[in-house]
Tab-separated table of C-alpha atoms and ligand atoms in Angstrom:
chain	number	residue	atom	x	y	z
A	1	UNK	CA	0.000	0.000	0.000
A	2	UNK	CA	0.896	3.632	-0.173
A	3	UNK	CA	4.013	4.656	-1.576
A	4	UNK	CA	5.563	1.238	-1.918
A	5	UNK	CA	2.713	-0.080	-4.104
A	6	UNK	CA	3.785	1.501	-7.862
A	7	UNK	CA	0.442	2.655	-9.572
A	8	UNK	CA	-1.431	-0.044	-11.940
A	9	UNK	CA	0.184	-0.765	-14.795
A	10	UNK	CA	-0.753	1.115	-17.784
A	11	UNK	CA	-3.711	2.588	-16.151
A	12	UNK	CA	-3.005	5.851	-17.036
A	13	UNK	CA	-6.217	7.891	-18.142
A	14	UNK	CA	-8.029	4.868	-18.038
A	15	UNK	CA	-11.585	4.004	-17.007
A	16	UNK	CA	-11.730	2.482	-13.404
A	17	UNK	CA	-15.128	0.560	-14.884
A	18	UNK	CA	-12.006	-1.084	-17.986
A	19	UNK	CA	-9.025	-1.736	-15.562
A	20	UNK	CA	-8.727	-5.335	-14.523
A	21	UNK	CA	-8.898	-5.520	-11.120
A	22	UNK	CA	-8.680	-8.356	-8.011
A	23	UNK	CA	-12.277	-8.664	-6.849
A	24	UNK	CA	-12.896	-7.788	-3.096
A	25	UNK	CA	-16.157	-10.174	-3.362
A	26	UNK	CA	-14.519	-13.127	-1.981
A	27	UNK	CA	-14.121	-11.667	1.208
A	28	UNK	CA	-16.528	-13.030	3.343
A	29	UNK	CA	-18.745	-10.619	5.594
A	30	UNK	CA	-18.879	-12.980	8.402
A	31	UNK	CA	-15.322	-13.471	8.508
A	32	UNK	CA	-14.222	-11.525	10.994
A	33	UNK	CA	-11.222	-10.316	13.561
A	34	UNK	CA	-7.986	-10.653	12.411
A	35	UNK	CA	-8.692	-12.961	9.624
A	36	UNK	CA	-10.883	-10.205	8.329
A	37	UNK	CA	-7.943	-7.941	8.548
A	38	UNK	CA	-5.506	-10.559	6.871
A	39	UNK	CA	-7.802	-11.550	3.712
A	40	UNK	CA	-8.225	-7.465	3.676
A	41	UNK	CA	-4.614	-7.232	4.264
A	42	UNK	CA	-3.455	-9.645	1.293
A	43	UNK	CA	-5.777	-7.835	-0.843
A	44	UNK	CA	-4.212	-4.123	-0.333
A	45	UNK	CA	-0.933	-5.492	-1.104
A	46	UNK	CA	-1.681	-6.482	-4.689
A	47	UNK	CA	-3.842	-3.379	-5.201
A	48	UNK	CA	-5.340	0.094	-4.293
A	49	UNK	CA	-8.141	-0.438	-5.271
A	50	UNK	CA	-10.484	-3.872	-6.100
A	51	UNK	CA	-13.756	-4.436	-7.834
A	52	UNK	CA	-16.947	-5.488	-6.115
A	53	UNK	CA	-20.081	-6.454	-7.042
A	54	UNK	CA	-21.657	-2.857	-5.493
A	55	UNK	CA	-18.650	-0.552	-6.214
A	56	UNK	CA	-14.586	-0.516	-6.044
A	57	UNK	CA	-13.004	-0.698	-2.486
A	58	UNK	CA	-10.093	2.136	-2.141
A	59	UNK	CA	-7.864	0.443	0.313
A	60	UNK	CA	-5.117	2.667	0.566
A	61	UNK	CA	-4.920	5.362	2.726
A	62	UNK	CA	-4.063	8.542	0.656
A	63	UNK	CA	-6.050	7.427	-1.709
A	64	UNK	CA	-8.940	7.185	0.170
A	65	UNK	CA	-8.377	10.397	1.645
A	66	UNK	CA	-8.415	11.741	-1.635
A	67	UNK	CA	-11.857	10.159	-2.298
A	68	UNK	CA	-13.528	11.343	0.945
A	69	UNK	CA	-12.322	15.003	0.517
A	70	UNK	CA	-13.404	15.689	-2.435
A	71	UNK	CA	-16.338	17.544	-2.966
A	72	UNK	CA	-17.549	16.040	-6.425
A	73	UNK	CA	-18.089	12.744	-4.061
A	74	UNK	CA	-21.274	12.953	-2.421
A	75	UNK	CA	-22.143	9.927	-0.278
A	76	UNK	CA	-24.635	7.265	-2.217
A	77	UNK	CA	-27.128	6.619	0.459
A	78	UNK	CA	-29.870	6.534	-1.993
A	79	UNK	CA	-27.920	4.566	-4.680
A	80	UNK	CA	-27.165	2.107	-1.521
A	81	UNK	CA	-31.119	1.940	-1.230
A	82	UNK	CA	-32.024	1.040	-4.557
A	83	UNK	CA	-29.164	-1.903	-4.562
A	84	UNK	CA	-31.289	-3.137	-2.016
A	85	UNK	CA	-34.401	-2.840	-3.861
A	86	UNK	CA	-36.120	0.072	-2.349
A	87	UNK	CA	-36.768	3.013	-4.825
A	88	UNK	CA	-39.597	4.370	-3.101
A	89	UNK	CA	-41.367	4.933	0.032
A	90	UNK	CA	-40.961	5.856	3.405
A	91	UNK	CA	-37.547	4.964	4.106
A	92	UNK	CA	-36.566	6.168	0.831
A	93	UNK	CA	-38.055	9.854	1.824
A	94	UNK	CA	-36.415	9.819	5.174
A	95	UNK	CA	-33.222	8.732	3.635
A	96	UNK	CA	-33.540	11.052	1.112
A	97	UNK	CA	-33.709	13.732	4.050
A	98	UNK	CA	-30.838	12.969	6.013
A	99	UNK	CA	-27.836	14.756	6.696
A	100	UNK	CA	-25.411	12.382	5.125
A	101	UNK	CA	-27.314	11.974	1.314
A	102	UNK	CA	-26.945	16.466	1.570
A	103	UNK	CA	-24.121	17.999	-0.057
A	104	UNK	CA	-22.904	21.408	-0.700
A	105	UNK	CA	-25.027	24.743	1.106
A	106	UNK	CA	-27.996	21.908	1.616
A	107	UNK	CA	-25.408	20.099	3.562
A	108	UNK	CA	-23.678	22.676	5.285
A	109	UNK	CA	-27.245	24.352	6.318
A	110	UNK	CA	-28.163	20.984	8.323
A	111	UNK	CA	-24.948	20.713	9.657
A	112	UNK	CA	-23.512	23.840	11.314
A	113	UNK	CA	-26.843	24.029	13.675
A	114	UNK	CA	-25.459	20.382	15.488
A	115	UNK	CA	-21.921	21.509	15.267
A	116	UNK	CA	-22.066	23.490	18.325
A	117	UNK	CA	-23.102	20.833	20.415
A	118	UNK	CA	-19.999	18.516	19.298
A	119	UNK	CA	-17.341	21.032	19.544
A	120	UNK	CA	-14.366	19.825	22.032
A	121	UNK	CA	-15.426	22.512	24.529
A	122	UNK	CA	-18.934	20.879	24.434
A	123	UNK	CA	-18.049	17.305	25.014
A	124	UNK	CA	-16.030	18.401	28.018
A	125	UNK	CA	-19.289	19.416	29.783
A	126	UNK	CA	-20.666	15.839	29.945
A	127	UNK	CA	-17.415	14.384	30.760
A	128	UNK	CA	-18.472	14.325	34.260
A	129	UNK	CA	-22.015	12.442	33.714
A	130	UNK	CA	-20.124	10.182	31.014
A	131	UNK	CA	-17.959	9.112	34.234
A	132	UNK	CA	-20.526	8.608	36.507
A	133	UNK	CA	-22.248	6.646	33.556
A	134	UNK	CA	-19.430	4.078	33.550
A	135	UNK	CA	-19.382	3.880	37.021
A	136	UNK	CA	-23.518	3.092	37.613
A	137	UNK	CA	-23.189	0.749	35.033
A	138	UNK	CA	-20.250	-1.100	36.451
A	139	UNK	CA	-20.687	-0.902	40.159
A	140	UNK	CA	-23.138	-3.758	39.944
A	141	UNK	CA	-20.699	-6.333	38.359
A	142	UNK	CA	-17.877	-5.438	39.752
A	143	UNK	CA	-17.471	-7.875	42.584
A	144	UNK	CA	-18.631	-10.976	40.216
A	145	UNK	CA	-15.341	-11.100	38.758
A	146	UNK	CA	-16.945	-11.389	35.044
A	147	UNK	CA	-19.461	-10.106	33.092
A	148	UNK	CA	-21.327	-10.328	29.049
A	149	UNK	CA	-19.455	-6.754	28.321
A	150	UNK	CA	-21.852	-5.906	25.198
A	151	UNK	CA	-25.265	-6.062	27.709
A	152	UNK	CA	-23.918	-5.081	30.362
A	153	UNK	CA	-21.793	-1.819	29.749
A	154	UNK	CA	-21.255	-1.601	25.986
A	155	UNK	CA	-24.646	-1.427	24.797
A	156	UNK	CA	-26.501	0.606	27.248
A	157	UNK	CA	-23.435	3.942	27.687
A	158	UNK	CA	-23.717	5.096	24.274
A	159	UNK	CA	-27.727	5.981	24.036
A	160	UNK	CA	-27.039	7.308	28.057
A	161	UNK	CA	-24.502	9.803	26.640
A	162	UNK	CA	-26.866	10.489	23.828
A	163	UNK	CA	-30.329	10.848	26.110
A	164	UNK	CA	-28.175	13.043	28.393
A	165	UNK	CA	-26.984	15.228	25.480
A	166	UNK	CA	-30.519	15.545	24.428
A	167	UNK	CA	-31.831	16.010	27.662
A	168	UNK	CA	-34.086	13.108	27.762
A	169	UNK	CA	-32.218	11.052	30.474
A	170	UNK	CA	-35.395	7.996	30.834
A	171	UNK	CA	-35.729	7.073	27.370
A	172	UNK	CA	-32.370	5.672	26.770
A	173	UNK	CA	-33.466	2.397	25.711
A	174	UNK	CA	-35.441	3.638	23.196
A	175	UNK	CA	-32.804	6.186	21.867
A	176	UNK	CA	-31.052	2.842	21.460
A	177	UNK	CA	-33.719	0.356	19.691
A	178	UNK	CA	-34.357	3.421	17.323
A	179	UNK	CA	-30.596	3.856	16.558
A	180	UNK	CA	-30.542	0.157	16.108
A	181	UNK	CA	-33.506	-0.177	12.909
A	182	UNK	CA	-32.457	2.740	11.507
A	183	UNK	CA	-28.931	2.138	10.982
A	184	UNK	CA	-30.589	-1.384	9.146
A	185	UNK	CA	-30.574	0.823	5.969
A	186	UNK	CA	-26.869	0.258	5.486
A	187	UNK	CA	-26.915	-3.588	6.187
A	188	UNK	CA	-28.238	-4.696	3.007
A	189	UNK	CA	-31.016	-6.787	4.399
A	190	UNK	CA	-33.594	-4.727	4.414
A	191	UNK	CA	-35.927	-7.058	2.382
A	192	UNK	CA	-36.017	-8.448	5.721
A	193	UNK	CA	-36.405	-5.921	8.189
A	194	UNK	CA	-38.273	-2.942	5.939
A	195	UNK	CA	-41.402	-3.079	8.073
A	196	UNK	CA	-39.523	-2.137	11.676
A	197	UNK	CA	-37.469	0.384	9.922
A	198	UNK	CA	-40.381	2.182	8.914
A	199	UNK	CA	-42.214	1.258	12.363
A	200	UNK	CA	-38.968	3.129	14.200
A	201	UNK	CA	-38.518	6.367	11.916
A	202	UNK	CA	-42.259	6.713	12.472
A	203	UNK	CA	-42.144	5.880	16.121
A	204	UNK	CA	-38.678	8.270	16.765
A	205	UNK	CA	-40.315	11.190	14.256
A	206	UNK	CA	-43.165	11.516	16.828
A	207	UNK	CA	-41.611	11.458	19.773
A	208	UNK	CA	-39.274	14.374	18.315
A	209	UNK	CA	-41.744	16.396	17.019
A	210	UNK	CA	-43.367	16.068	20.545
A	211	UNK	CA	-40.019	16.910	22.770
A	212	UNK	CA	-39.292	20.414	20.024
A	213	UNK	CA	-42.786	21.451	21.086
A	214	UNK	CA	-42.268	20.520	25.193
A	215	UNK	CA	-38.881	22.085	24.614
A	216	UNK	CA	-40.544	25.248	22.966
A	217	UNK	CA	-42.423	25.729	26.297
A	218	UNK	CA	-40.111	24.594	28.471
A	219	UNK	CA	-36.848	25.185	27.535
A	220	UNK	CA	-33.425	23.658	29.045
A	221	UNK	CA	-29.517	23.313	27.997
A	222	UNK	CA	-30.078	19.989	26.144
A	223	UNK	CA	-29.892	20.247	22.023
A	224	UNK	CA	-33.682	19.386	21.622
A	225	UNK	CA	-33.757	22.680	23.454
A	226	UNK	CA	-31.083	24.670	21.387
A	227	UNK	CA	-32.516	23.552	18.341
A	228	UNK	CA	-36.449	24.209	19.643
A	229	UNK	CA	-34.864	27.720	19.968
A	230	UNK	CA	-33.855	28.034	16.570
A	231	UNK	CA	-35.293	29.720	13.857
A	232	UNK	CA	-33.422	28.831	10.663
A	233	UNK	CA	-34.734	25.243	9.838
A	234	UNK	CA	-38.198	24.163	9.844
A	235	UNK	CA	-39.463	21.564	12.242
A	236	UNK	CA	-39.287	18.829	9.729
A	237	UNK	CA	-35.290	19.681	9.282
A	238	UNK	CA	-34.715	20.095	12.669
A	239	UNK	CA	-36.462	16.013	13.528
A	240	UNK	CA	-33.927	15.005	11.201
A	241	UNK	CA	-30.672	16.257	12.603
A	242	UNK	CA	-32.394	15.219	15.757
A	243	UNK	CA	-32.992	11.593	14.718
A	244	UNK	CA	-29.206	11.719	12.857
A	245	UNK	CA	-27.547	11.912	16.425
A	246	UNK	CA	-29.804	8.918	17.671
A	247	UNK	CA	-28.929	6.262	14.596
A	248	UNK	CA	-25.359	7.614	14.392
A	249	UNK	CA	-24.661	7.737	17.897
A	250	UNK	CA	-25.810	4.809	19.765
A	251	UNK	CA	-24.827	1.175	18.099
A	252	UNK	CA	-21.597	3.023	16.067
A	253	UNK	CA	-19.719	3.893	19.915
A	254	UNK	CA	-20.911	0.728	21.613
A	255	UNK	CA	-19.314	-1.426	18.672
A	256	UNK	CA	-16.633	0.526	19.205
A	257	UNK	CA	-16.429	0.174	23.118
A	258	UNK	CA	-17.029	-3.654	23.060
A	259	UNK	CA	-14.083	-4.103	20.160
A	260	UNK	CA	-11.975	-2.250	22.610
A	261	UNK	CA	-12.407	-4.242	25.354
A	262	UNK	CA	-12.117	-7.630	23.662
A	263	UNK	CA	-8.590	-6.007	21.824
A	264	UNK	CA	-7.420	-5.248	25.427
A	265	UNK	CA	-8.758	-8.870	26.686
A	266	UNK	CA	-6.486	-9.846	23.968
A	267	UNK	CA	-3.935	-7.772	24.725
A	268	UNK	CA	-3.245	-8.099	28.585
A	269	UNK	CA	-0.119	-6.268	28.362
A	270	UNK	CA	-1.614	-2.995	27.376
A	271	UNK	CA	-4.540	-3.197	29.619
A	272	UNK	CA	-1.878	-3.159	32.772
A	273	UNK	CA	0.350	-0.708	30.929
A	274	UNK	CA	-3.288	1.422	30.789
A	275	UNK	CA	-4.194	0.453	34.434
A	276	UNK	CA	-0.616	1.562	35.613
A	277	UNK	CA	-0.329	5.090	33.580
A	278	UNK	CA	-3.872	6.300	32.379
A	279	UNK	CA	-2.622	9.242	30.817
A	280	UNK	CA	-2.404	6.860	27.986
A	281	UNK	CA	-6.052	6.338	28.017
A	282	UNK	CA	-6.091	9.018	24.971
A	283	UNK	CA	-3.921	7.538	23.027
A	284	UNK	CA	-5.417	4.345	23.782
A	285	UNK	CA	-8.537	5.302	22.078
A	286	UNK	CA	-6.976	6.381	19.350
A	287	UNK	CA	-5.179	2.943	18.675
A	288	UNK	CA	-8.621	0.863	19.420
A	289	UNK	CA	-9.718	3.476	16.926
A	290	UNK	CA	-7.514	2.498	14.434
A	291	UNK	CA	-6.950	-0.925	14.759
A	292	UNK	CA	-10.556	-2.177	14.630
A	293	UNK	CA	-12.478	0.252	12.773
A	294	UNK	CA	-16.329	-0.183	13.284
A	295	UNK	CA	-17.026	1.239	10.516
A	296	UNK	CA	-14.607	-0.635	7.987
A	297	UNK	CA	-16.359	0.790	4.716
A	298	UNK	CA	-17.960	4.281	4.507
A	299	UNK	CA	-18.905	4.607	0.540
A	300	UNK	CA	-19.121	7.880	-1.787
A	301	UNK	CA	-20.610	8.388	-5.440
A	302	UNK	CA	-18.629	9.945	-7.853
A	303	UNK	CA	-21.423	13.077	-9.359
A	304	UNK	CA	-19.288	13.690	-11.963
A	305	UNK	CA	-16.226	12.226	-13.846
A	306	UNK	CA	-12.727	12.811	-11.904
A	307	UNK	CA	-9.284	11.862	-11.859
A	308	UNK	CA	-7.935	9.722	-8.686
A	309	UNK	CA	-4.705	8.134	-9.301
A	310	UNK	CA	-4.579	8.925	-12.723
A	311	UNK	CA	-7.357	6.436	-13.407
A	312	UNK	CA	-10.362	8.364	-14.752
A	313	UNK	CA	-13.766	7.057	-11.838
A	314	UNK	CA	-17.327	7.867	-14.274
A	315	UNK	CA	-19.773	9.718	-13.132
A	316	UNK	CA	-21.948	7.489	-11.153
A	317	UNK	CA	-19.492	4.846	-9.649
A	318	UNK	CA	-19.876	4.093	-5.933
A	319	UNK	CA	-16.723	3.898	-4.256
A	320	UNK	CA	-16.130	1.961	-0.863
A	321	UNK	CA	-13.180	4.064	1.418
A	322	UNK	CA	-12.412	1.602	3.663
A	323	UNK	CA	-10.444	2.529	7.295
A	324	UNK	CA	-9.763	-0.942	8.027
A	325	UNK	CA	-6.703	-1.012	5.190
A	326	UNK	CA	-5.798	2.897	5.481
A	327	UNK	CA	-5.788	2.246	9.118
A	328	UNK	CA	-2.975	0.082	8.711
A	329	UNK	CA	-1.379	1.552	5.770
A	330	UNK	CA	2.090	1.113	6.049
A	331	UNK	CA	3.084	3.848	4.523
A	332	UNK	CA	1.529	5.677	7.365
A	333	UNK	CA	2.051	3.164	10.400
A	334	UNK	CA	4.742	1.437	11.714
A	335	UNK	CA	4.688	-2.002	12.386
A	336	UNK	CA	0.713	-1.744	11.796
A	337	UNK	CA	-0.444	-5.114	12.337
A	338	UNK	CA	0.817	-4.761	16.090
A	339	UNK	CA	-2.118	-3.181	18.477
A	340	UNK	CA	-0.025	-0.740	20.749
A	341	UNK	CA	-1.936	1.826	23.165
A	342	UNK	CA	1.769	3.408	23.280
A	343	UNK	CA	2.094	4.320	19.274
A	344	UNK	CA	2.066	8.209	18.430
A	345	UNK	CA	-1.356	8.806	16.932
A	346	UNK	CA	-1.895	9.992	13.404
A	347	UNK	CA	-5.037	10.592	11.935
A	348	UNK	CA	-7.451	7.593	11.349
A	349	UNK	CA	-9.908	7.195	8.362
A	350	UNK	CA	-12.481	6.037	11.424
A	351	UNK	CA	-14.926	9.138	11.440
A	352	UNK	CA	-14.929	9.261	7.602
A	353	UNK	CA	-13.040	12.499	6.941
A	354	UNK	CA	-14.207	15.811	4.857
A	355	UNK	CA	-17.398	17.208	4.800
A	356	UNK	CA	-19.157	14.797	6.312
A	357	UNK	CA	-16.280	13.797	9.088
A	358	UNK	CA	-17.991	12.263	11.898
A	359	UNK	CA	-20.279	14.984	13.646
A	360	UNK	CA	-19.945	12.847	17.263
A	361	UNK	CA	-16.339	12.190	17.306
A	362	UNK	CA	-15.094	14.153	20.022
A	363	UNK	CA	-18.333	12.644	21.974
A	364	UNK	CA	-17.437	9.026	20.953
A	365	UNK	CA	-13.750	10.239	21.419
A	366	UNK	CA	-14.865	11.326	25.561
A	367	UNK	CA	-16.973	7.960	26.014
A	368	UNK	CA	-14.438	5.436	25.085
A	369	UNK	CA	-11.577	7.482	27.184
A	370	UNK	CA	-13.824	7.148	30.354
A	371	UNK	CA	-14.613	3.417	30.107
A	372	UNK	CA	-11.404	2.093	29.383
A	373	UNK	CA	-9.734	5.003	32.384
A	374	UNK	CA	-12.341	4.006	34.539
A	375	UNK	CA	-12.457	-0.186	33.668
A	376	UNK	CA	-8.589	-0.414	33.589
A	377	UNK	CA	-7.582	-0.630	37.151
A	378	UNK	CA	-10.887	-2.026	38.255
A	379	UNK	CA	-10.116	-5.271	36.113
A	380	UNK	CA	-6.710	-6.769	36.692
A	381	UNK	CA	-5.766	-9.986	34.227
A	382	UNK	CA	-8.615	-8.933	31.731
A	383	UNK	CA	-9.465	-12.536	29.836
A	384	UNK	CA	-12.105	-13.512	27.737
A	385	UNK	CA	-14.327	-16.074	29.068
A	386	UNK	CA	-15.293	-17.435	26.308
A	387	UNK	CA	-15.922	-17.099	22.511
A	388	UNK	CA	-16.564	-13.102	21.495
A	389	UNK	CA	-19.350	-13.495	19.038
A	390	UNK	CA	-18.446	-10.704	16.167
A	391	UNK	CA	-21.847	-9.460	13.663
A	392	UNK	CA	-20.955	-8.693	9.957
A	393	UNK	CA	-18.061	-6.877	8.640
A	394	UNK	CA	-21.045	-4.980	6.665
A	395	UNK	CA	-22.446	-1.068	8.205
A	396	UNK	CA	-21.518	-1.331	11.462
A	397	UNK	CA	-19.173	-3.990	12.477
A	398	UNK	CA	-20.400	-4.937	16.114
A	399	UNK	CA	-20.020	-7.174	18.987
A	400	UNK	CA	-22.899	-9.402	19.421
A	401	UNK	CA	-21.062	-10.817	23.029
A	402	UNK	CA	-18.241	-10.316	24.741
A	403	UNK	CA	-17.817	-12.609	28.009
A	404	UNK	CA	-14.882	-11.528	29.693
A	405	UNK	CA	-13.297	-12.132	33.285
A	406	UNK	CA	-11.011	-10.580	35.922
A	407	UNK	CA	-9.385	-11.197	39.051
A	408	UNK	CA	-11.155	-9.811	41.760
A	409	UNK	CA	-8.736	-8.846	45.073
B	1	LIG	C1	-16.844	5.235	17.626
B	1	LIG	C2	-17.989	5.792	17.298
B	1	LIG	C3	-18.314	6.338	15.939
B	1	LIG	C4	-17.810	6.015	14.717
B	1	LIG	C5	-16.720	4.998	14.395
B	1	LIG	C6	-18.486	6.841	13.731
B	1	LIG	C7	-18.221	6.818	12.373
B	1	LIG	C8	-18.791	7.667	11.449
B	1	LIG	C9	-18.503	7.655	10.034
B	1	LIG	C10	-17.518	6.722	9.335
B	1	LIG	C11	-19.258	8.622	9.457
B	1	LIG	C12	-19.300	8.953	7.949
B	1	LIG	C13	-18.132	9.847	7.641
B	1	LIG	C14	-17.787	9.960	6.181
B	1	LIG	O1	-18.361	9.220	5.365
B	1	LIG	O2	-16.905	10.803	5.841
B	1	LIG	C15	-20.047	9.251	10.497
B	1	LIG	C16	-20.947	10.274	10.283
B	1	LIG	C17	-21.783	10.747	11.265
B	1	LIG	N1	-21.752	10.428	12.615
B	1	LIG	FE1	-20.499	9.126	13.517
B	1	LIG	N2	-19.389	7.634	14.382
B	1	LIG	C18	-19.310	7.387	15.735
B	1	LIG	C19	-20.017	8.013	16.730
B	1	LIG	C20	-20.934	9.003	16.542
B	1	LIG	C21	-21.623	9.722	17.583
B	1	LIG	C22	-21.381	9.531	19.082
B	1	LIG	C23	-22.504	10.569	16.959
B	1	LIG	C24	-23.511	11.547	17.517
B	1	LIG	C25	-23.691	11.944	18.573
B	1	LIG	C26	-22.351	10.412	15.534
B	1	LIG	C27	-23.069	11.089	14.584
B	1	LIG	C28	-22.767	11.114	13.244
B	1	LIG	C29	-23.480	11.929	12.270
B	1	LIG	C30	-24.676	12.835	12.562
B	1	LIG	C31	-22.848	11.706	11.028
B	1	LIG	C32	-23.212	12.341	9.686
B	1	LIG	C33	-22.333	13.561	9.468
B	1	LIG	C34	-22.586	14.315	8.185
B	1	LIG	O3	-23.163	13.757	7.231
B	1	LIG	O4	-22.205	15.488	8.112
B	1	LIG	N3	-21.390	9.448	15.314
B	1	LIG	N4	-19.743	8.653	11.709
């Protein structure tokens, strides 16, 4: 990958849809951990880039880059719909809404009135609750000496942090079944699950619509309240950033928590390096960050023809960026097959990157740093107790379970 990988032979000015590529089909999305990572692996050493059956996977890191900041890319939600069959409807129209299918001034409209609310400054002001989060959530377990991680901490922090940030601190568990449908759109099986997709946009559209106006008369520092106050968007706008932070916040950071903790279960040595010196814990989350990717594909249309690599993508071809190569690009990372909290960051291709970079990251960022500086010297000789069960490589790559043990002194 990178710079040691020459170009394609004799691809200059050609068509991406004529070159003859390795296919990226064989690899399995129920393969997963590190032999997910070394079929991935074996792939971005022959190429940068590898034909699918949906689109091309960029696997290399500047290139990717390249991909997801540039503007002529817009991302192919839509396009990702009708692959699945649905070219109408309900969750077509709310798809066709949302804040990641806008580009340009539509885009950038939506987007500044959440940006606020993520800003560094902003995360720091739950840091406090997001502790005391962990800490409720733990406190119960913590004498048993083991635990199913994914119930029992994983799942439930991520829509607490959310209802918090929204101010609606009882209806966690729905934040999180919501989150959980409506990120189905990007699973490709929705021929299977259309009708509780629909059911939970529905459902979560309601309930919204009902908090702006309780918000309107009763106004608080949550962001149903900031955005109640605001003038610029219409109602129907402001539901959908609304419903945005609930799918994109809630199963994406407790993937993300639950990979961490199996890496570290994994990875003993790094867990008591953590336990012993948790002003690591930042760096930490950047390497769980980088080494397991939850998100190992984020995907962008080309909307009009452009050079990348001096291969000439059409108008119209879906490209899949995927972090879980550029991650460990190693033209970018040394040594990156090795996970070690101790590495000096560099930026990740996690979060996406450009204009649609990850709106939550710094929140995501702040959740993962408490639970791992909170868990780490509360769980001496972290060990899995048995088989993690990993979901799909596909959307959102998540735990299913994670039973791990401790020694308890
Ligand atoms: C570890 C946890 C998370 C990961 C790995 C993650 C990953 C991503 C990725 C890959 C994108 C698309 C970026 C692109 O294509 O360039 C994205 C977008 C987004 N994320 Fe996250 N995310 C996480 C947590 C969160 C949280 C906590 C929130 C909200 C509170 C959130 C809200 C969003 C929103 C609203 C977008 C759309 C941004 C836009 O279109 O402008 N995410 N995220």
């Amino acid at each position: 990958m990178g710079a040691g990988i020459p170009p394609l032979r004799d691809t200059r000015c050609m068509l991406l849809t004529e070159l003859d590529l390795p296919s990226y089909d064989h690899i399995d999305p129920t393969v997963s951990g590190e032999a997910f990572h070394a079929a991935l692996g074996d792939l971005a050493r022959e190429t940068w880039v590898a034909r699918g059956s949906m689109g091309y996977a960029v696997l290399e890191r500047e290139a990717g880059n390249a991909v997801l900041r540039d503007r002529r890319m817009a991302f192919p939600a839509l396009e990702l719909l009708a692959l699945q069959g649905v070219t109408a409807g309900p969750i077509w129209d709310r798809t066709a809404d949302g804040l990641m299918v806008q580009s340009g001034e539509a885009h950038n409209r939506l987007r500044k009135q959440l940006a606020p609310a993520f800003t560094p400054r902003a995360t720091e002001r739950l840091r406090p609750r997001l502790r005391e989060l962990v800490a409720e959530l733990w406190e119960p377990v913590a004498a048993a000496g083991h635990v199913e991680f994914v119930k029992t901490v994983a799942e439930p922090l991520p829509s607490m942090a959310i209802a918090e940030l929204l101010g609606v601190q009882g209806d966690a568990p729905l934040l999180a079944r919501w989150s959980i449908a409506l990120q189905e759109v990007f699973k490709f099986r929705l021929g299977e699950v259309a009708g509780e997709v629909e059911a939970a946009y529905d459902e979560a559209r309601s309930y919204v619509f009902a908090k702006l106006a309780e918000r309107r008369k009763n106004p608080g520092d949550d962001l149903i309240s900031v955005l109640a106050a605001g003038t610029e968007l219409d109602d129907d706008d402001y539901v959908t950033l609304i419903c945005s932070v609930i799918s994109g916040g809630t199963d994406t950071t407790e993937a993300q928590l639950a990979h961490g903790l199996r890496l570290f279960a994994q990875h003993p040595d790094q867990w008591a390096l953590l336990a012993d010196k948790p002003e690591l814990a930042e760096q930490a989350v950047e390497e769980v960050l980088r080494y397991e990717p939850i998100t190992p594909f984020t995907a962008r249309i080309a909307t009009e023809d452009l050079e990348l690599r001096e291969v000439t993508v059409p108008r119209g071809t879906v490209l899949f960026v995927c972090a879980a190569t550029a991650n460990r690009d190693p033209a970018a990372f040394v040594d990156p097959d090795r996970f070690v909290i101790t590495r000096v960051p560099s930026a990740v291709l996690t979060f996406g990157f450009g204009a649609h970079y990850c709106v939550g990251a710094y929140l995501a960022r702040a959740e993962l740093t408490e639970a791992f500086t909170y868990l780490a010297p509360r769980t001496p000789d972290l060990h899995l107790d048995g088989e993690p069960v990993f979901g799909p490589t596909t959307g959102i790559y998540a735990m299913q379970s994670l039973p791990l043990a401790w020694s308890v002194r």
